[in-house]
XYZ file of C-alpha atoms in Angstrom:
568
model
C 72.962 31.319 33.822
C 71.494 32.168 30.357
C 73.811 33.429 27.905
C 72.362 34.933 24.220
C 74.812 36.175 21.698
C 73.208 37.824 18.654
C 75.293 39.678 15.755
C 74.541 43.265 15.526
C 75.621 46.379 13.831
C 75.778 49.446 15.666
C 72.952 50.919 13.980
C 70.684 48.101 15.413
C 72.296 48.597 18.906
C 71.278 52.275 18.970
C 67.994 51.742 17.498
C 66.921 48.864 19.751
C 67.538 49.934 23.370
C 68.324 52.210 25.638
C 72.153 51.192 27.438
C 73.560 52.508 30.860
C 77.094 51.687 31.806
C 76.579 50.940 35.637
C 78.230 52.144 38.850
C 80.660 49.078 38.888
C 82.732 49.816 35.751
C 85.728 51.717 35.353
C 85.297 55.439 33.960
C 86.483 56.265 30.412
C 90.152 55.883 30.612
C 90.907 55.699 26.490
C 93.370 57.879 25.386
C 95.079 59.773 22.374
C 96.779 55.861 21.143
C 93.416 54.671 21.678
C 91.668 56.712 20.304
C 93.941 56.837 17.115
C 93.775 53.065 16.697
C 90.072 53.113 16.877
C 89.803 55.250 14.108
C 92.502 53.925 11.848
C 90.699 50.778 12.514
C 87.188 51.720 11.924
C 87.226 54.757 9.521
C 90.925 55.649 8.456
C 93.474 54.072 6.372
C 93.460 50.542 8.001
C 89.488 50.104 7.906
C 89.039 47.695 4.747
C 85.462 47.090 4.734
C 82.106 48.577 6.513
C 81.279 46.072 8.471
C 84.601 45.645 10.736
C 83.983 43.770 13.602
C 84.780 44.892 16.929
C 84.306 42.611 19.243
C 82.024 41.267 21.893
C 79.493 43.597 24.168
C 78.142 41.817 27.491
C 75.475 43.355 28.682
C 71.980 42.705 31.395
C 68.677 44.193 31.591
C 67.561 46.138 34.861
C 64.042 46.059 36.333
C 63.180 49.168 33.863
C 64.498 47.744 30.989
C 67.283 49.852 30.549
C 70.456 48.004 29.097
C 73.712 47.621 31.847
C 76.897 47.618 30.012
C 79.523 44.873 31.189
C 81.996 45.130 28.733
C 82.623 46.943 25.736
C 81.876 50.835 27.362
C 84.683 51.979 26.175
C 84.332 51.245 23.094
C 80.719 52.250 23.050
C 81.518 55.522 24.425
C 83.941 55.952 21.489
C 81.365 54.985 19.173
C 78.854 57.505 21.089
C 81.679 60.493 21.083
C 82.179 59.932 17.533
C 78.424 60.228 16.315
C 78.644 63.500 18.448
C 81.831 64.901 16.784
C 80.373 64.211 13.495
C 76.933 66.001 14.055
C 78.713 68.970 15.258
C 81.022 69.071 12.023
C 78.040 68.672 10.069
C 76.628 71.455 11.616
C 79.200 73.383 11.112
C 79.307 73.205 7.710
C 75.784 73.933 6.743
C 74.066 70.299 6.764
C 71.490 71.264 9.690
C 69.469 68.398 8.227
C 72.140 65.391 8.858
C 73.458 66.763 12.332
C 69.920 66.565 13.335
C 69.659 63.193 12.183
C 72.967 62.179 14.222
C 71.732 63.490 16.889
C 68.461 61.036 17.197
C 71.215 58.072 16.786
C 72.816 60.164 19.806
C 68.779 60.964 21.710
C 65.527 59.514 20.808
C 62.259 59.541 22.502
C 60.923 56.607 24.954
C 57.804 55.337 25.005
C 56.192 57.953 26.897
C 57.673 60.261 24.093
C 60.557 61.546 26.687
C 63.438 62.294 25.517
C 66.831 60.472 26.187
C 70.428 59.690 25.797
C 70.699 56.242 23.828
C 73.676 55.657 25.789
C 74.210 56.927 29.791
C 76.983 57.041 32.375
C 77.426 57.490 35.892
C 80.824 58.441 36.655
C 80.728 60.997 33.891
C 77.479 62.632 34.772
C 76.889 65.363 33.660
C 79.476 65.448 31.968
C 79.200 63.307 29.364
C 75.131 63.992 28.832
C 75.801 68.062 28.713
C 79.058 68.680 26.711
C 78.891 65.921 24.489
C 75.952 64.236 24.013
C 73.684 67.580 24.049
C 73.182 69.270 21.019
C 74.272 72.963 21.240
C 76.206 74.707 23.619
C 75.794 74.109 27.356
C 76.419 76.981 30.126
C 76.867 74.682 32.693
C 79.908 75.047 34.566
C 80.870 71.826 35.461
C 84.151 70.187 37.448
C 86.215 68.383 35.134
C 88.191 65.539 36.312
C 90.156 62.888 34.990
C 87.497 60.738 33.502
C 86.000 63.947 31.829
C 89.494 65.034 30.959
C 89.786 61.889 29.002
C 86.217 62.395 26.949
C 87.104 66.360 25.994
C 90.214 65.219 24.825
C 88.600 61.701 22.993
C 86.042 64.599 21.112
C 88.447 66.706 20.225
C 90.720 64.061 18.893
C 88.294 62.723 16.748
C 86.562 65.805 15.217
C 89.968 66.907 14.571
C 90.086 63.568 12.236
C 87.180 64.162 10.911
C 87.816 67.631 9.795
C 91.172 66.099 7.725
C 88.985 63.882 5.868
C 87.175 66.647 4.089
C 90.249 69.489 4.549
C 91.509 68.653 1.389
C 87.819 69.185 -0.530
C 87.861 72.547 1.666
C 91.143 73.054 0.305
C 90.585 72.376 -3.679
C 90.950 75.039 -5.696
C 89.220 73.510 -8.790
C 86.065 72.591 -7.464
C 82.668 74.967 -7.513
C 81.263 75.712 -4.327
C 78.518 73.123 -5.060
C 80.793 70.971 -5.826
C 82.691 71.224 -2.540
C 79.654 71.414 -0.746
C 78.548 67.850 -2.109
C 81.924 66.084 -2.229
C 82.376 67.538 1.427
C 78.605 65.717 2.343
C 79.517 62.347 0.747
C 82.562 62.204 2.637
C 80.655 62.773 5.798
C 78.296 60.329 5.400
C 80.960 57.627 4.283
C 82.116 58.229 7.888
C 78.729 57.782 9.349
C 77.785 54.699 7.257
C 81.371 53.338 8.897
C 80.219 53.561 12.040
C 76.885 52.382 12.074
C 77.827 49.198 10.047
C 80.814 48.111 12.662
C 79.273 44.656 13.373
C 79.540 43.345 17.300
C 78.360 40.119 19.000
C 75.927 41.141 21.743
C 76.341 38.858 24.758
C 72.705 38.687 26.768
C 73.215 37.758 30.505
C 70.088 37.564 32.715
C 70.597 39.510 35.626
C 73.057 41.581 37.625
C 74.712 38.622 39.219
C 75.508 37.104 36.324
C 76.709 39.680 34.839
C 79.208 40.202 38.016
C 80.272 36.398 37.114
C 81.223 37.674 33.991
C 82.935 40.505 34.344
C 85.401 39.253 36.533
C 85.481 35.706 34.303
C 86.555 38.260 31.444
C 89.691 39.729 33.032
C 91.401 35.797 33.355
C 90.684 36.003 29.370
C 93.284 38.742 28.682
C 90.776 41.765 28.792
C 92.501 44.928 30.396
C 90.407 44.865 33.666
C 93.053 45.884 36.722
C 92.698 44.693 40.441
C 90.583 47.995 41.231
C 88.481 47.515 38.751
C 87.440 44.133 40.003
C 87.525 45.025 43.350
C 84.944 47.621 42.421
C 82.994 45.272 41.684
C 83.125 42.949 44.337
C 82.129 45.479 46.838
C 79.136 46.916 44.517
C 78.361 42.679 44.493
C 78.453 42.396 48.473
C 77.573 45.825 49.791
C 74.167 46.842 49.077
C 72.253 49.674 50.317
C 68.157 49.042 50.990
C 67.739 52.462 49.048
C 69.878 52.249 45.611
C 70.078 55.462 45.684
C 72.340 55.598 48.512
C 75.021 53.944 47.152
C 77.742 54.152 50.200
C 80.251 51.596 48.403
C 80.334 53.819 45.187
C 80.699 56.384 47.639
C 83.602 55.297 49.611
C 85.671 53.926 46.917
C 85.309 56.897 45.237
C 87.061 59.111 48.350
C 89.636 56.118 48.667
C 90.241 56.657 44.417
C 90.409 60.824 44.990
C 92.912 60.025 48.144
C 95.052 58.304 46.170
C 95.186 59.404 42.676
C 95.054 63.140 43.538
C 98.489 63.076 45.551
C 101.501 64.890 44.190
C 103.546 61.315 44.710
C 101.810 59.861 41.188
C 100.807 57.433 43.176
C 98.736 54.237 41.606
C 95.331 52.213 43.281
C 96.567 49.296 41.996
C 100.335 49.355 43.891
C 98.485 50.725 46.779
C 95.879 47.683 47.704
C 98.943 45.233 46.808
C 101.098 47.184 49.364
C 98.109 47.347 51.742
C 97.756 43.655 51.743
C 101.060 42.674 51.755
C 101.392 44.978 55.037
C 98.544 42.642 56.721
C 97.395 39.582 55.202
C 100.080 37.264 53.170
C 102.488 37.942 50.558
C 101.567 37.361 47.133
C 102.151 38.618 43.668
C 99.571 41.449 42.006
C 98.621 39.089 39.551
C 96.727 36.922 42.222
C 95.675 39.828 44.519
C 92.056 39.518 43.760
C 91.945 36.191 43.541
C 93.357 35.705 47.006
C 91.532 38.899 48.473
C 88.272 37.533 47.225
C 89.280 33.608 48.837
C 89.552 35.468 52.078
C 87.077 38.693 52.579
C 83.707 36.719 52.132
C 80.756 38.783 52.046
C 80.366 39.178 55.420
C 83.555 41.526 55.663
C 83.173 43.612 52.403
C 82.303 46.515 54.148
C 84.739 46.391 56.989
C 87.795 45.813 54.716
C 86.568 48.260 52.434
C 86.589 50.841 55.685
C 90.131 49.291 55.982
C 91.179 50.746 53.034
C 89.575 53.708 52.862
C 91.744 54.485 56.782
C 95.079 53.102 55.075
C 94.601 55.068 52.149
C 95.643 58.470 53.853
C 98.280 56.676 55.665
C 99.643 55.486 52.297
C 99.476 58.683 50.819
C 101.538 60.647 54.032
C 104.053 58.265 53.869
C 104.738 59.084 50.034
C 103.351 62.758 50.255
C 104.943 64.056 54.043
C 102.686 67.081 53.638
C 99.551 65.334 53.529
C 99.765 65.334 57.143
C 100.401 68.177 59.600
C 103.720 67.170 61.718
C 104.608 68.060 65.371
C 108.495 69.108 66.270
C 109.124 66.113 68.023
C 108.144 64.078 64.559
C 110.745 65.607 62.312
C 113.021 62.919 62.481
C 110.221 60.138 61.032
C 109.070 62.938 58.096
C 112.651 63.126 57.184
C 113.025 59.659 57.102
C 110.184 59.008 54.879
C 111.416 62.004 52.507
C 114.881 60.551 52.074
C 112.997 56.826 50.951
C 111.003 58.870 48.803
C 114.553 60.463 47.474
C 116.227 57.268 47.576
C 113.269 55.489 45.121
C 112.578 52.167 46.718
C 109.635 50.679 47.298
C 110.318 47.123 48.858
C 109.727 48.422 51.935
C 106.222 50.142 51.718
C 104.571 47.110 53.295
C 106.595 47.274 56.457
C 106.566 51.380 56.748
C 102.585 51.091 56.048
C 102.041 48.705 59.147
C 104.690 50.724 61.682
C 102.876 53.779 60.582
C 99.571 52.632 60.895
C 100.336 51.176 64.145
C 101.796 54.769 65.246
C 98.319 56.722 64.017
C 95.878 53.918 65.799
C 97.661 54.610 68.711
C 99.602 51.040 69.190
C 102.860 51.924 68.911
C 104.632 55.498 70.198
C 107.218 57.823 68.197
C 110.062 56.541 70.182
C 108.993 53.056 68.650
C 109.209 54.225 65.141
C 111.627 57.083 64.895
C 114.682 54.738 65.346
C 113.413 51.959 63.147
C 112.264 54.349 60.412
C 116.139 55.709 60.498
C 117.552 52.650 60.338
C 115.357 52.131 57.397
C 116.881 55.406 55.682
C 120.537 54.444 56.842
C 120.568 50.856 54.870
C 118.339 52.318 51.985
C 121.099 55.341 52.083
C 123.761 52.740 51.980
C 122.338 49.608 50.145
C 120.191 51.504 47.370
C 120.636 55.717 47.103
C 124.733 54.474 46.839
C 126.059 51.331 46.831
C 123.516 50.639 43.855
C 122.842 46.745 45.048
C 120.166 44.889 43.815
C 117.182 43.949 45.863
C 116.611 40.734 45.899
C 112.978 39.035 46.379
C 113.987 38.147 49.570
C 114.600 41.563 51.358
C 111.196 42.182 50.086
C 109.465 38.950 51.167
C 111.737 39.913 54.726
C 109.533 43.319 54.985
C 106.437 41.476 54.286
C 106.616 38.757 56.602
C 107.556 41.919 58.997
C 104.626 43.866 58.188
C 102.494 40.955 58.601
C 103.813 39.632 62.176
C 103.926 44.001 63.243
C 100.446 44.057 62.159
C 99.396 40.586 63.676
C 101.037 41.246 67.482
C 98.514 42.329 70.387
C 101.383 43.545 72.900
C 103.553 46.751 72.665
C 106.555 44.389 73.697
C 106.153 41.903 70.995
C 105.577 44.558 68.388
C 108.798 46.723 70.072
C 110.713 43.283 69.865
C 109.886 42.776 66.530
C 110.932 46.268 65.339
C 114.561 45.734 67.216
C 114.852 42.434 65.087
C 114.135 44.125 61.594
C 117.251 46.597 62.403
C 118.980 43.269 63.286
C 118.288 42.063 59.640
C 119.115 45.379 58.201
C 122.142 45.823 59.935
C 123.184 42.499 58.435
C 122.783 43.292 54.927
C 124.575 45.876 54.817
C 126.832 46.759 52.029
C 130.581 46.306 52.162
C 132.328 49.455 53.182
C 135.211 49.339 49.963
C 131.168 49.028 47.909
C 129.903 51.976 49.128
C 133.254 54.077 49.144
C 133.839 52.892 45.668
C 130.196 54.109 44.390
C 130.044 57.539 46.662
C 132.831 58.703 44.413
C 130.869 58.344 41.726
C 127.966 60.405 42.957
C 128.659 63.866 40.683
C 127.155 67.544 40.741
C 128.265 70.477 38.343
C 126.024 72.996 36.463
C 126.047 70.208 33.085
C 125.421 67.412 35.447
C 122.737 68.049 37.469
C 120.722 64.184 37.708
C 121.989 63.191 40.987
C 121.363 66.911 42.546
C 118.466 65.685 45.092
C 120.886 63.266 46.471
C 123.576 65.618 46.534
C 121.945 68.269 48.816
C 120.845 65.027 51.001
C 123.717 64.100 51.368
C 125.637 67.628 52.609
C 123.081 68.891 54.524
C 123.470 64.984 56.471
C 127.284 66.113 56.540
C 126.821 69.190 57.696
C 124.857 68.413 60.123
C 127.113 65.766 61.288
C 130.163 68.094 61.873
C 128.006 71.169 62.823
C 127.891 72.220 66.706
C 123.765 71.561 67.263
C 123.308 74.334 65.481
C 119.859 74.655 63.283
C 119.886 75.114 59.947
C 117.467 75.383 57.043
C 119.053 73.273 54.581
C 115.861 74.243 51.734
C 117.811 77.802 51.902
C 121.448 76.490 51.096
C 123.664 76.363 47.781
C 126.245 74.083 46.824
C 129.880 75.549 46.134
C 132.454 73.874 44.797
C 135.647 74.451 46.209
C 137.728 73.866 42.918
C 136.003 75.994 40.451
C 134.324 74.292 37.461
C 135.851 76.940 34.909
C 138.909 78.019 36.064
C 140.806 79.984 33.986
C 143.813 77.131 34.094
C 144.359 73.843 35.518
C 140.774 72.571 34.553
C 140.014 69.527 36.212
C 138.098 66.299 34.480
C 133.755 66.710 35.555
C 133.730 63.361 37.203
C 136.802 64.967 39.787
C 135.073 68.754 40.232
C 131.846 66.996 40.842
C 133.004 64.829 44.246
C 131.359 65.161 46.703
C 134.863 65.873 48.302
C 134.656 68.917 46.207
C 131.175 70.276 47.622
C 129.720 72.345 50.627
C 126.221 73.614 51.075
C 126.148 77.502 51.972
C 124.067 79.992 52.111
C 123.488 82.079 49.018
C 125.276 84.730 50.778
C 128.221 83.465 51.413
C 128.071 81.680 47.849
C 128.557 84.904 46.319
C 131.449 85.934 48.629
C 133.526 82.766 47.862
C 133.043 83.498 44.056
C 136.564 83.955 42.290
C 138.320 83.288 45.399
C 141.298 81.255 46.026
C 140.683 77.989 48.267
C 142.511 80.032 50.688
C 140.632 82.672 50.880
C 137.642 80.385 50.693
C 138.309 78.477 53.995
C 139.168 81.757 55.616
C 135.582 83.018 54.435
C 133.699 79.408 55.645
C 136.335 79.385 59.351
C 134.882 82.744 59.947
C 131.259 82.498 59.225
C 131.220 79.572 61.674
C 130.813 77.063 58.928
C 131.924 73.433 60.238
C 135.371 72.464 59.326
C 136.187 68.514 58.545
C 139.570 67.457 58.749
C 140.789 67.539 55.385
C 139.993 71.226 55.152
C 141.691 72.113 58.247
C 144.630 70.031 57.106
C 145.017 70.925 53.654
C 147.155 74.337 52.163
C 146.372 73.951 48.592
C 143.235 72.098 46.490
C 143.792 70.294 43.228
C 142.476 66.329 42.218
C 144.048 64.455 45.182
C 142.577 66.446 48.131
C 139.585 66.059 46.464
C 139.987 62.773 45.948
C 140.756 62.730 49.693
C 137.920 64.158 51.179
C 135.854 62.174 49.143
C 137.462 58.887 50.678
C 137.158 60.986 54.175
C 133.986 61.541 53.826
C 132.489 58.282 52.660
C 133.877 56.743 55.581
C 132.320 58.838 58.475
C 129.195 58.077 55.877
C 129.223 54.416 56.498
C 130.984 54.697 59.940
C 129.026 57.487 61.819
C 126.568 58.937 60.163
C 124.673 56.326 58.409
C 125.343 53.741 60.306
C 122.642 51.095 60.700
């Protein structure tokens, strides 16, 4: 490998090549902070000098002598967004001249006196080339997505600061319009004269396989390179199309990126190739993920495991998102039970519900495999996590793994049923103790001022309901919660964190809300009796409602929680 590192200023980068950053880097992802630091840096306040140096660029020549980009396109971009904010403001205030002359530090002619973009981009395009780099306006209307998202809001962040270096010459009363109009060009050109004297070391590599070498060599140095980003490019490295025009891999990962990232769920590439592996392979830690991914798919295999992930990825997303996927009656029970771990916030068990449900799509396992397991997984999570507010330890995690693994590993319906059995087994025996849970369900509040635990609040009463309801159906997305001791009586208030028990709630229907308003509890369980609303015990028993029936049915009903209804 032949490495050259020469010391350049910017202005000799732009004059002396033309640079492409290539299909295996990440898009522009700077933002405002970025941005702002960059500038301060460079330009603003905190730049002491015009020659600040920032940093190393590592880049390779192709066949056609264009320049690849390694590192350091982020920063280039910047540098290239800048030059393009700056002509514009020159422009706009009447120095035609010098925005022209930006712009042939932005475009210049080739050899065969075509014009081009000094600096290009894939991901972006044409993006980047039309609205940016192109002097005047452009009608083309063009999808904007997150990448170009990040470069409209990088331009407008820094012509804004370049407008507040000359506002207050704009704004000076006691200068002559010449005046302003030369104080306002000197200020510009500072700016320029910045930028193109920011010195950088220009790291030479030889060829494209080099360069690979050192791009992932630079993320164990502390650069801010992320497992997709180097698993980018190890499938760019190993999967090569005869025609590079039909570039499959960039392809694919780019429909496994929009699966993922474009989900209501937030959900991140990086958690989702960690959870994907742990569901399959071996259990280790994010930080090694590519290491050990790239020890194990050799180059032979790049393309099927990058097929894998492109199938899991919709899986991954329906288990987060339910309505990704279109549901049958009979698979109610298993959407509901990945809504309420959705609800409940944990994630330890991803792994595990990744394999089962993968194992349910590909046909290996049936619903009456999954549907109990996946319940049992919403009982303890109900009764370990959503309440009881324990701790997961690394070893209920490493127990999903190792049972996503051996799910995922088993060739016969009766092993992988077997398994499933023994996971409940394990749940069932880490359980929480029931004075735990009781103790932490009556803290679980709801009232109009406390509204954080609502979610889990309607959960949990349309579970209850359901519980003491006759098989009756109900759509629990149409009920209210009443309390049965008003929140603002007019005497006899009661403290928030006793009106807010669950012992205190009912879900009804908006309708009936509106009848019990003002009412006495009397009259309220007269009301719910004779709109066939399900009666527990402590209503039926009680004559009167103050603190200790609440109290009460709060005890009541935490223990046909952990006794009946969420039992593992």
């Amino acid at each position: 490998m032949k490495i050259r590192s020469i010391d350049r200023t910017v202005k000799e980068v732009l004059a002396s090549n033309f640079y492409k950053i290539p299909r295996f880097q990440r898009p522009y992802s700077w933002d405002k902070d970025n941005i702002e630091d960059f500038w301060s840096d460079t330009v603003g306040d905190n730049s002491k000098n015009s020659d600040y140096f920032i940093g190393s660029m590592v880049v390779y020549p192709d066949k056609d002598g264009v320049i690849n980009i390694v590192d350091g396109q982020q920063r280039m971009t910047t540098i290239a967004i800048t030059l393009s904010a700056l002509r514009d403001v020159f422009l706009e205030e009447g120095f035609s001249n010098l925005a022209n002359g930006a712009q042939n530090l932005i475009e210049k002619t080739d050899e065969d006196n075509n014009k081009r973009y000094v600096l290009s981009t894939e991901s972006s395009y044409p993006y980047f080339q039309n609205k940016i780099l192109k002097f005047g306006s452009s009608e083309l209307k063009l999808d904007v997505g997150p990448e170009e998202e990040n470069i409209q809001s990088a331009y407008g962040v820094l012509k804004s600061y370049i407008e507040e270096v000359i506002a207050p010459v704009k704004a000076n009363i006691n200068l002559i319009e010449d005046s302003k109009k030369s104080e306002i060009e000197k200020q510009l050109l500072n700016i320029r004269e910045k930028i193109l004297s920011l010195k950088l070391i220009l790291v030479d590599v030889t060829d494209e396989d080099d360069a690979y070498v050192i791009f992932e060599t630079l993320n164990t140095r502390g650069k801010d390179l992320n497992v997709s980003d180097l698993l980018r490019n190890f499938f760019t490295k190993h999967i090569r199309d005869a025609n590079p025009q039909n570039d499959s891999a960039k392809l694919q990962w780019q429909k496994i990126l929009k699966i993922i990232t474009e989900s209501s769920s937030d959900l991140q590439i990086d958690n989702f190739l960690h959870h994907l592996w742990l569901s399959k392979y071996n259990y280790v830690t994010l930080k090694e993920l590519f290491k050990t991914i790239k020890s194990v798919i050799k180059a032979d295999k790049a393309q099927s495991f990058l097929n894998e992930l492109e199938r899991d990825a919709g899986y991954y997303r329906l288990i987060h998102e339910t309505s990704y996927s279109k549901w049958i009656p009979q698979e109610q029970g298993v959407e509901k039970s990945l809504k309420a771990l959705q609800l409940f916030r944990v994630k330890q068990q991803t792994p595990f519900v990744l394999s089962v449900i993968r194992d349910y799509k590909m046909g290996e396992l049936k619903l009456k495999h999954i549907s109990p397991v996946l319940l049992a997984l919403e009982n303890f999570h109900f009764l370990f996590n959503a309440v009881s507010q324990q701790r997961s330890s690394g070893g209920i995690s490493k127990m999903f793994v190792s049972a996503a693994i051996q799910l995922s590993g088993a060739q016969v319906l009766e092993i992988k049923s077997n398994q499933l059995k023994d996971l409940v087994s394990k749940l069932r025996s880490r359980v929480p103790q029931e004075d735990v849970f009781k103790a932490n369900f009556r803290e679980i509040i709801y009232t109009d001022s406390n509204t954080k635990q609502k979610a889990l609040v309607r959960y949990i009463l349309a579970n209850l309901d359901t519980h003491f309801r006759a098989n009756a159906t109900v759509n629990y997305n149409l009920m209210t919660i009443e309390h049965l001791y008003p929140q603002s009586p007019k005497q006899n208030p009661l403290a928030e964190d006793i009106v807010g028990q669950i012992g205190n709630l009912i879900f009804v229907t908006s309708d009936t809300n509106s009848r019990l308003a003002n009412k006495r509890f009397e009259e309220k369980i007269e009301i719910l009796r004779n709109e066939g609303y399900p009666m527990d015990q402590i209503l039926t028993d009680s004559n009167s409602w103050n603190e200790n029936a609440i109290k009460s049915r709060t005890d009541y009903l935490a223990e046909k929680a952990f006794r009946d209804i969420w039992r593992v």
